[in-house]
PDB file of C-alpha atoms in Angstrom:
ATOM      1  CA  MET P   1     -25.803 -18.127 -22.397  1.00 40.00           C
ATOM      2  CA  ALA P   2     -24.933 -21.491 -24.172  1.00 40.00           C
ATOM      3  CA  SER P   3     -27.157 -20.639 -27.026  1.00 39.00           C
ATOM      4  CA  ARG P   4     -25.622 -17.130 -27.399  1.00 39.00           C
ATOM      5  CA  THR P   5     -22.131 -18.799 -27.313  1.00 39.00           C
ATOM      6  CA  SER P   6     -23.114 -21.172 -29.955  1.00 39.00           C
ATOM      7  CA  THR P   7     -24.800 -18.686 -32.305  1.00 37.00           C
ATOM      8  CA  ARG P   8     -21.661 -16.368 -32.082  1.00 43.00           C
ATOM      9  CA  THR P   9     -19.356 -19.437 -32.888  1.00 44.00           C
ATOM     10  CA  GLN P  10     -21.364 -20.292 -35.995  1.00 41.00           C
ATOM     11  CA  GLY P  11     -21.760 -16.624 -37.311  1.00 38.00           C
ATOM     12  CA  ASP P  12     -18.271 -15.508 -36.688  1.00 67.00           C
ATOM     13  CA  GLY P  13     -16.482 -18.111 -38.729  1.00 82.00           C
ATOM     14  CA  GLU P  14     -13.078 -16.761 -37.992  1.00 94.00           C
ATOM     15  CA  LYS P  15     -10.121 -18.132 -36.240  1.00 97.00           C
ATOM     16  CA  TYR P  16      -7.838 -16.279 -33.911  1.00 98.00           C
ATOM     17  CA  SER P  17      -4.283 -17.189 -33.502  1.00 98.00           C
ATOM     18  CA  VAL P  18      -2.557 -15.923 -30.127  1.00 98.00           C
ATOM     19  CA  LEU P  19       1.260 -15.454 -30.414  1.00 97.00           C
ATOM     20  CA  LEU P  20       3.181 -15.802 -27.077  1.00 96.00           C
ATOM     21  CA  PRO P  21       6.854 -15.397 -27.172  1.00 95.00           C
ATOM     22  CA  THR P  22       8.264 -16.544 -24.078  1.00 95.00           C
ATOM     23  CA  TYR P  23      11.656 -16.428 -22.154  1.00 93.00           C
ATOM     24  CA  ASN P  24      11.715 -17.604 -18.571  1.00 94.00           C
ATOM     25  CA  GLU P  25       8.156 -17.541 -18.007  1.00 94.00           C
ATOM     26  CA  ARG P  26       7.496 -21.029 -16.342  1.00 94.00           C
ATOM     27  CA  GLU P  27       5.526 -19.540 -13.503  1.00 94.00           C
ATOM     28  CA  ASN P  28       3.250 -17.180 -15.732  1.00 94.00           C
ATOM     29  CA  LEU P  29       2.600 -19.379 -18.632  1.00 96.00           C
ATOM     30  CA  PRO P  30       0.107 -21.766 -16.917  1.00 96.00           C
ATOM     31  CA  LEU P  31      -1.793 -18.904 -15.693  1.00 95.00           C
ATOM     32  CA  ILE P  32      -1.987 -16.884 -18.915  1.00 96.00           C
ATOM     33  CA  VAL P  33      -2.834 -20.079 -20.904  1.00 97.00           C
ATOM     34  CA  TRP P  34      -5.589 -20.862 -18.425  1.00 97.00           C
ATOM     35  CA  LEU P  35      -6.977 -17.318 -18.736  1.00 96.00           C
ATOM     36  CA  LEU P  36      -6.887 -17.404 -22.645  1.00 97.00           C
ATOM     37  CA  VAL P  37      -8.829 -20.702 -22.778  1.00 97.00           C
ATOM     38  CA  LYS P  38     -11.366 -19.566 -20.197  1.00 96.00           C
ATOM     39  CA  TYR P  39     -12.119 -16.193 -21.931  1.00 96.00           C
ATOM     40  CA  PHE P  40     -11.921 -17.692 -25.601  1.00 97.00           C
ATOM     41  CA  GLY P  41     -13.987 -20.439 -24.449  1.00 95.00           C
ATOM     42  CA  GLU P  42     -16.734 -18.241 -22.701  1.00 95.00           C
ATOM     43  CA  SER P  43     -16.931 -15.844 -25.865  1.00 94.00           C
ATOM     44  CA  GLY P  44     -17.251 -18.698 -28.310  1.00 95.00           C
ATOM     45  CA  TYR P  45     -14.615 -17.671 -30.569  1.00 96.00           C
ATOM     46  CA  ASP P  46     -12.328 -20.216 -32.283  1.00 97.00           C
ATOM     47  CA  TYR P  47      -8.712 -19.997 -31.333  1.00 97.00           C
ATOM     48  CA  GLU P  48      -5.201 -21.436 -30.950  1.00 98.00           C
ATOM     49  CA  ILE P  49      -2.247 -20.477 -28.834  1.00 98.00           C
ATOM     50  CA  ILE P  50       1.168 -20.770 -30.276  1.00 98.00           C
ATOM     51  CA  VAL P  51       3.848 -20.670 -27.831  1.00 98.00           C
ATOM     52  CA  ILE P  52       7.480 -19.707 -29.093  1.00 97.00           C
ATOM     53  CA  ASP P  53      10.001 -20.209 -26.464  1.00 96.00           C
ATOM     54  CA  ASP P  54      13.295 -18.874 -27.114  1.00 94.00           C
ATOM     55  CA  GLY P  55      15.525 -21.682 -25.163  1.00 93.00           C
ATOM     56  CA  SER P  56      14.450 -20.589 -21.713  1.00 95.00           C
ATOM     57  CA  PRO P  57      16.810 -22.004 -19.085  1.00 95.00           C
ATOM     58  CA  ASP P  58      14.200 -22.119 -16.509  1.00 95.00           C
ATOM     59  CA  GLY P  59      12.146 -24.753 -18.078  1.00 95.00           C
ATOM     60  CA  THR P  60       9.401 -22.840 -19.776  1.00 96.00           C
ATOM     61  CA  LEU P  61       9.228 -25.341 -22.742  1.00 96.00           C
ATOM     62  CA  GLU P  62       8.711 -28.245 -20.423  1.00 97.00           C
ATOM     63  CA  ILE P  63       5.648 -26.428 -18.738  1.00 97.00           C
ATOM     64  CA  ALA P  64       4.232 -25.891 -22.121  1.00 97.00           C
ATOM     65  CA  GLU P  65       4.543 -29.288 -23.072  1.00 97.00           C
ATOM     66  CA  GLN P  66       2.320 -30.312 -19.965  1.00 97.00           C
ATOM     67  CA  LEU P  67      -0.143 -27.582 -20.869  1.00 97.00           C
ATOM     68  CA  GLN P  68      -0.207 -28.987 -24.445  1.00 97.00           C
ATOM     69  CA  LYS P  69      -1.207 -32.526 -23.001  1.00 97.00           C
ATOM     70  CA  ILE P  70      -3.895 -30.693 -20.795  1.00 96.00           C
ATOM     71  CA  TYR P  71      -5.511 -28.540 -23.393  1.00 96.00           C
ATOM     72  CA  GLY P  72      -4.850 -30.515 -26.699  1.00 96.00           C
ATOM     73  CA  GLU P  73      -2.484 -30.139 -29.483  1.00 96.00           C
ATOM     74  CA  ASP P  74      -5.173 -28.339 -31.583  1.00 96.00           C
ATOM     75  CA  LYS P  75      -5.352 -25.535 -29.126  1.00 97.00           C
ATOM     76  CA  ILE P  76      -1.642 -25.302 -27.900  1.00 97.00           C
ATOM     77  CA  LEU P  77       1.035 -25.371 -30.470  1.00 97.00           C
ATOM     78  CA  LEU P  78       4.704 -25.215 -29.491  1.00 97.00           C
ATOM     79  CA  ARG P  79       7.129 -23.777 -31.987  1.00 96.00           C
ATOM     80  CA  PRO P  80      10.379 -23.299 -29.840  1.00 95.00           C
ATOM     81  CA  ARG P  81      13.548 -21.987 -31.019  1.00 94.00           C
ATOM     82  CA  ALA P  82      17.193 -22.625 -29.683  1.00 90.00           C
ATOM     83  CA  LYS P  83      18.189 -19.270 -28.331  1.00 89.00           C
ATOM     84  CA  LYS P  84      16.630 -15.486 -28.036  1.00 86.00           C
ATOM     85  CA  LEU P  85      16.515 -14.090 -31.513  1.00 84.00           C
ATOM     86  CA  GLY P  86      14.411 -10.992 -31.040  1.00 81.00           C
ATOM     87  CA  LEU P  87      10.650 -10.241 -30.883  1.00 82.00           C
ATOM     88  CA  GLY P  88      10.061  -9.385 -34.468  1.00 83.00           C
ATOM     89  CA  THR P  89      11.653 -12.887 -35.664  1.00 87.00           C
ATOM     90  CA  ALA P  90       9.518 -14.593 -33.006  1.00 90.00           C
ATOM     91  CA  TYR P  91       6.251 -13.086 -34.646  1.00 90.00           C
ATOM     92  CA  ILE P  92       7.464 -14.197 -38.056  1.00 90.00           C
ATOM     93  CA  HIS P  93       8.145 -17.790 -36.792  1.00 92.00           C
ATOM     94  CA  GLY P  94       4.806 -17.790 -35.117  1.00 94.00           C
ATOM     95  CA  ILE P  95       2.875 -16.451 -38.089  1.00 94.00           C
ATOM     96  CA  LYS P  96       4.269 -19.168 -40.331  1.00 93.00           C
ATOM     97  CA  HIS P  97       2.451 -22.049 -38.130  1.00 94.00           C
ATOM     98  CA  ALA P  98      -0.573 -19.936 -37.468  1.00 96.00           C
ATOM     99  CA  SER P  99      -3.815 -21.144 -38.959  1.00 96.00           C
ATOM    100  CA  GLY P 100      -5.954 -18.021 -37.936  1.00 97.00           C
ATOM    101  CA  THR P 101      -7.201 -15.192 -40.098  1.00 96.00           C
ATOM    102  CA  PHE P 102      -6.616 -12.806 -37.316  1.00 98.00           C
ATOM    103  CA  ILE P 103      -3.485 -12.649 -34.991  1.00 98.00           C
ATOM    104  CA  PHE P 104      -3.217 -11.454 -31.183  1.00 98.00           C
ATOM    105  CA  ILE P 105       0.073 -10.577 -29.960  1.00 96.00           C
ATOM    106  CA  MET P 106       0.413 -10.182 -26.166  1.00 95.00           C
ATOM    107  CA  ASP P 107       3.115 -10.718 -23.360  1.00 92.00           C
ATOM    108  CA  ALA P 108       3.128 -13.947 -21.570  1.00 93.00           C
ATOM    109  CA  ASP P 109       3.875 -12.400 -18.127  1.00 90.00           C
ATOM    110  CA  LEU P 110       0.485 -11.554 -17.138  1.00 90.00           C
ATOM    111  CA  SER P 111       0.651  -7.880 -17.828  1.00 90.00           C
ATOM    112  CA  HIS P 112      -2.087  -8.251 -20.472  1.00 92.00           C
ATOM    113  CA  HIS P 113      -5.154  -9.771 -19.197  1.00 93.00           C
ATOM    114  CA  PRO P 114      -7.046 -12.039 -21.565  1.00 95.00           C
ATOM    115  CA  LYS P 115     -10.319 -10.730 -20.345  1.00 95.00           C
ATOM    116  CA  PHE P 116      -9.950  -7.841 -22.871  1.00 96.00           C
ATOM    117  CA  ILE P 117      -9.934 -10.150 -25.931  1.00 97.00           C
ATOM    118  CA  PRO P 118     -13.645 -10.147 -26.476  1.00 97.00           C
ATOM    119  CA  GLU P 119     -13.555  -6.353 -26.688  1.00 97.00           C
ATOM    120  CA  PHE P 120     -10.762  -6.363 -29.055  1.00 98.00           C
ATOM    121  CA  ILE P 121     -12.585  -8.690 -31.318  1.00 97.00           C
ATOM    122  CA  GLU P 122     -15.753  -6.564 -31.172  1.00 97.00           C
ATOM    123  CA  LYS P 123     -13.860  -3.441 -31.711  1.00 97.00           C
ATOM    124  CA  GLN P 124     -12.401  -4.815 -34.785  1.00 97.00           C
ATOM    125  CA  LYS P 125     -15.747  -5.901 -36.131  1.00 97.00           C
ATOM    126  CA  GLU P 126     -17.265  -2.584 -35.377  1.00 97.00           C
ATOM    127  CA  GLY P 127     -15.096  -0.818 -37.842  1.00 96.00           C
ATOM    128  CA  ASP P 128     -13.395  -3.626 -39.850  1.00 97.00           C
ATOM    129  CA  TYR P 129     -10.061  -2.443 -38.213  1.00 97.00           C
ATOM    130  CA  ASP P 130      -6.946  -3.584 -39.794  1.00 97.00           C
ATOM    131  CA  LEU P 131      -5.481  -3.656 -36.241  1.00 97.00           C
ATOM    132  CA  VAL P 132      -6.728  -2.932 -32.874  1.00 97.00           C
ATOM    133  CA  SER P 133      -4.358  -1.835 -30.277  1.00 95.00           C
ATOM    134  CA  GLY P 134      -4.748  -1.936 -26.394  1.00 95.00           C
ATOM    135  CA  THR P 135      -4.174   1.606 -24.846  1.00 92.00           C
ATOM    136  CA  ARG P 136      -3.072   2.461 -21.306  1.00 86.00           C
ATOM    137  CA  TYR P 137      -3.846   6.274 -22.054  1.00 82.00           C
ATOM    138  CA  GLN P 138      -7.368   6.352 -23.094  1.00 83.00           C
ATOM    139  CA  GLY P 139     -10.907   5.967 -21.599  1.00 83.00           C
ATOM    140  CA  ASP P 140     -10.349   3.456 -18.564  1.00 81.00           C
ATOM    141  CA  GLY P 141      -7.072   2.230 -19.382  1.00 77.00           C
ATOM    142  CA  GLY P 142      -4.321   2.485 -16.779  1.00 71.00           C
ATOM    143  CA  VAL P 143      -1.083   1.151 -15.348  1.00 70.00           C
ATOM    144  CA  TYR P 144      -0.799  -0.719 -12.093  1.00 73.00           C
ATOM    145  CA  GLY P 145       2.250  -1.971 -10.227  1.00 64.00           C
ATOM    146  CA  TRP P 146       4.923   0.419 -11.600  1.00 62.00           C
ATOM    147  CA  ASP P 147       7.067   2.693  -9.677  1.00 67.00           C
ATOM    148  CA  LEU P 148       7.226   6.351 -10.329  1.00 69.00           C
ATOM    149  CA  ARG P 149      10.417   5.859 -12.608  1.00 68.00           C
ATOM    150  CA  ARG P 150       8.662   3.381 -14.746  1.00 64.00           C
ATOM    151  CA  LYS P 151       5.667   5.487 -15.100  1.00 65.00           C
ATOM    152  CA  LEU P 152       7.765   8.525 -16.034  1.00 70.00           C
ATOM    153  CA  ILE P 153       9.749   6.672 -18.699  1.00 66.00           C
ATOM    154  CA  SER P 154       6.517   5.094 -20.383  1.00 66.00           C
ATOM    155  CA  ARG P 155       4.597   8.562 -20.224  1.00 66.00           C
ATOM    156  CA  GLY P 156       7.645  10.519 -21.557  1.00 70.00           C
ATOM    157  CA  ALA P 157       8.513   8.002 -24.223  1.00 68.00           C
ATOM    158  CA  ASN P 158       4.802   8.040 -25.556  1.00 67.00           C
ATOM    159  CA  PHE P 159       4.566  11.916 -25.217  1.00 71.00           C
ATOM    160  CA  VAL P 160       7.898  12.537 -27.257  1.00 68.00           C
ATOM    161  CA  THR P 161       6.834  10.009 -29.854  1.00 64.00           C
ATOM    162  CA  GLN P 162       3.530  11.673 -30.168  1.00 63.00           C
ATOM    163  CA  VAL P 163       5.050  14.866 -30.847  1.00 64.00           C
ATOM    164  CA  LEU P 164       7.738  13.818 -33.250  1.00 61.00           C
ATOM    165  CA  LEU P 165       5.951  11.120 -35.344  1.00 60.00           C
ATOM    166  CA  ARG P 166       2.106  12.047 -34.840  1.00 61.00           C
ATOM    167  CA  PRO P 167       1.252   8.395 -35.235  1.00 58.00           C
ATOM    168  CA  GLY P 168      -2.531   8.682 -34.826  1.00 68.00           C
ATOM    169  CA  ALA P 169      -2.720   6.132 -31.829  1.00 76.00           C
ATOM    170  CA  SER P 170      -2.411   7.016 -28.055  1.00 78.00           C
ATOM    171  CA  ASP P 171      -0.365   4.058 -26.889  1.00 81.00           C
ATOM    172  CA  LEU P 172       2.672   3.278 -29.096  1.00 77.00           C
ATOM    173  CA  THR P 173       4.854   1.133 -26.842  1.00 77.00           C
ATOM    174  CA  GLY P 174       2.195  -1.328 -25.900  1.00 82.00           C
ATOM    175  CA  SER P 175       2.467  -4.866 -27.129  1.00 87.00           C
ATOM    176  CA  PHE P 176      -1.289  -6.058 -26.709  1.00 95.00           C
ATOM    177  CA  ARG P 177      -2.887  -5.979 -30.308  1.00 96.00           C
ATOM    178  CA  LEU P 178      -5.049  -7.705 -32.571  1.00 98.00           C
ATOM    179  CA  TYR P 179      -3.930  -7.824 -36.300  1.00 98.00           C
ATOM    180  CA  LYS P 180      -5.546  -9.011 -39.480  1.00 97.00           C
ATOM    181  CA  ARG P 181      -3.146 -11.572 -40.539  1.00 96.00           C
ATOM    182  CA  LYS P 182      -2.113 -10.180 -43.846  1.00 96.00           C
ATOM    183  CA  VAL P 183      -1.624  -6.695 -42.128  1.00 96.00           C
ATOM    184  CA  LEU P 184       0.624  -8.118 -39.512  1.00 95.00           C
ATOM    185  CA  GLU P 185       2.752 -10.127 -42.161  1.00 93.00           C
ATOM    186  CA  GLY P 186       3.017  -6.789 -44.242  1.00 93.00           C
ATOM    187  CA  LEU P 187       4.067  -4.712 -41.108  1.00 93.00           C
ATOM    188  CA  ILE P 188       6.820  -7.152 -39.866  1.00 90.00           C
ATOM    189  CA  GLU P 189       8.513  -7.270 -43.565  1.00 88.00           C
ATOM    190  CA  ARG P 190       8.806  -3.335 -43.278  1.00 88.00           C
ATOM    191  CA  CYS P 191      10.059  -3.036 -39.545  1.00 86.00           C
ATOM    192  CA  VAL P 192      13.567  -2.920 -39.052  1.00 81.00           C
ATOM    193  CA  SER P 193      13.721  -2.053 -35.214  1.00 77.00           C
ATOM    194  CA  LYS P 194      14.258  -4.132 -32.444  1.00 72.00           C
ATOM    195  CA  GLY P 195      13.444  -4.282 -28.719  1.00 65.00           C
ATOM    196  CA  TYR P 196      10.814  -1.689 -27.474  1.00 67.00           C
ATOM    197  CA  VAL P 197      10.903   0.410 -30.541  1.00 78.00           C
ATOM    198  CA  PHE P 198       9.532  -2.476 -32.563  1.00 84.00           C
ATOM    199  CA  GLN P 199       6.120  -2.209 -31.459  1.00 84.00           C
ATOM    200  CA  MET P 200       6.290   1.589 -31.935  1.00 83.00           C
ATOM    201  CA  GLU P 201       7.614   1.079 -35.462  1.00 86.00           C
ATOM    202  CA  MET P 202       4.793  -1.290 -36.152  1.00 89.00           C
ATOM    203  CA  ILE P 203       2.212   1.575 -35.564  1.00 89.00           C
ATOM    204  CA  ILE P 204       4.200   4.125 -37.428  1.00 86.00           C
ATOM    205  CA  ARG P 205       4.287   1.860 -40.507  1.00 89.00           C
ATOM    206  CA  ALA P 206       0.618   1.123 -40.256  1.00 92.00           C
ATOM    207  CA  ARG P 207      -0.051   4.911 -40.382  1.00 88.00           C
ATOM    208  CA  GLN P 208       2.163   5.109 -43.441  1.00 87.00           C
ATOM    209  CA  LEU P 209       0.378   2.572 -45.418  1.00 91.00           C
ATOM    210  CA  ASP P 210      -3.113   3.933 -44.358  1.00 93.00           C
ATOM    211  CA  TYR P 211      -4.076   1.043 -42.324  1.00 95.00           C
ATOM    212  CA  SER P 212      -7.104   1.655 -39.995  1.00 95.00           C
ATOM    213  CA  ILE P 213      -6.290   1.384 -36.229  1.00 94.00           C
ATOM    214  CA  GLY P 214      -8.855   1.004 -33.495  1.00 95.00           C
ATOM    215  CA  GLU P 215      -8.121   1.154 -29.763  1.00 95.00           C
ATOM    216  CA  VAL P 216      -9.354  -0.528 -26.747  1.00 96.00           C
ATOM    217  CA  PRO P 217      -8.519   0.728 -23.180  1.00 95.00           C
ATOM    218  CA  ILE P 218      -6.829  -1.875 -21.091  1.00 94.00           C
ATOM    219  CA  SER P 219      -5.401  -2.261 -17.712  1.00 87.00           C
ATOM    220  CA  PHE P 220      -1.694  -3.037 -17.755  1.00 81.00           C
ATOM    221  CA  VAL P 221      -0.421  -4.772 -14.555  1.00 82.00           C
ATOM    222  CA  ASP P 222       3.336  -5.163 -13.976  1.00 71.00           C
ATOM    223  CA  ARG P 223       4.530  -8.821 -13.883  1.00 55.00           C
ATOM    224  CA  VAL P 224       3.888 -10.832 -10.735  1.00 56.00           C
ATOM    225  CA  TYR P 225       6.625 -13.552 -11.296  1.00 53.00           C
ATOM    226  CA  GLY P 226      10.195 -12.907 -12.972  1.00 51.00           C
ATOM    227  CA  GLU P 227      12.136  -9.769 -13.408  1.00 54.00           C
ATOM    228  CA  SER P 228      11.233  -6.881 -15.701  1.00 51.00           C
ATOM    229  CA  LYS P 229      13.277  -6.738 -18.828  1.00 50.00           C
ATOM    230  CA  LEU P 230      13.562  -2.807 -19.143  1.00 47.00           C
ATOM    231  CA  GLY P 231      16.844  -1.552 -18.169  1.00 50.00           C
ATOM    232  CA  GLY P 232      19.280   1.141 -19.093  1.00 52.00           C
ATOM    233  CA  ASN P 233      20.421  -0.540 -22.469  1.00 59.00           C
ATOM    234  CA  GLU P 234      16.748  -0.605 -23.493  1.00 54.00           C
ATOM    235  CA  ILE P 235      16.117   3.036 -22.803  1.00 55.00           C
ATOM    236  CA  VAL P 236      19.048   4.020 -25.002  1.00 59.00           C
ATOM    237  CA  SER P 237      17.959   1.739 -27.709  1.00 62.00           C
ATOM    238  CA  PHE P 238      14.434   3.279 -27.775  1.00 55.00           C
ATOM    239  CA  LEU P 239      15.781   6.939 -27.949  1.00 58.00           C
ATOM    240  CA  LYS P 240      18.103   5.738 -30.852  1.00 62.00           C
ATOM    241  CA  GLY P 241      15.227   3.996 -32.449  1.00 62.00           C
ATOM    242  CA  LEU P 242      12.924   7.063 -32.201  1.00 55.00           C
ATOM    243  CA  LEU P 243      15.353   9.316 -33.719  1.00 61.00           C
ATOM    244  CA  THR P 244      15.970   7.023 -36.681  1.00 64.00           C
ATOM    245  CA  LEU P 245      12.105   6.713 -37.287  1.00 56.00           C
ATOM    246  CA  PHE P 246      11.975  10.509 -37.043  1.00 51.00           C
ATOM    247  CA  ALA P 247      14.416  10.757 -39.631  1.00 56.00           C
ATOM    248  CA  THR P 248      13.159   8.086 -42.058  1.00 60.00           C
ATOM    249  CA  THR P 249       9.215   8.481 -41.725  1.00 58.00           C
TER     250      THR P 249
END
């Protein structure tokens, strides 16, 4: 096993930057970082984890500082901001400090398991895809821990979006993805949406620009610690954003 890992590291030559936007994730951050280190280490790929904390009042940044001491400043980069400024700007902020040629985006709340990361990388190589998206709605993918309301909202949003926009991807609202760095930079520059619509617009814009999209089935697990950020306002914003995209794409 050791020789296989060594060979892969030498043959790959790429570096993968993981962007982790956080807000009140002090309980989840140590676990997600440990899992990232574990699966990147076992697979032999070079990596860095960039934590973008938006002024969490629960002490998330202090936890991140301790993790940096444990794993090293070359693996854990801290790029905090003073307050919540939105997901899109968090990615822009993170990319500026990333040294990888490929960028992973994922949630820090343990909804996205790092065990799928090697599959994302292998899928990208398989078709030289511009982006690889995790899907809950194909193959062995699924959702665990959600009540019926959440499942209906997610399925309904995905169905309506498929009908109206025909995006060429099965899961539009997920946020576990691997991008070529230049592709992610270009997409973010073109996206105007905020909140949950942002991830959907990224896929729609990718289709417009003829970027190739690969998919990896994933298991999405509802957060263990902390509260879900999905509420009535987010649902209304999603519907408004969907109609805007339908009218402009």
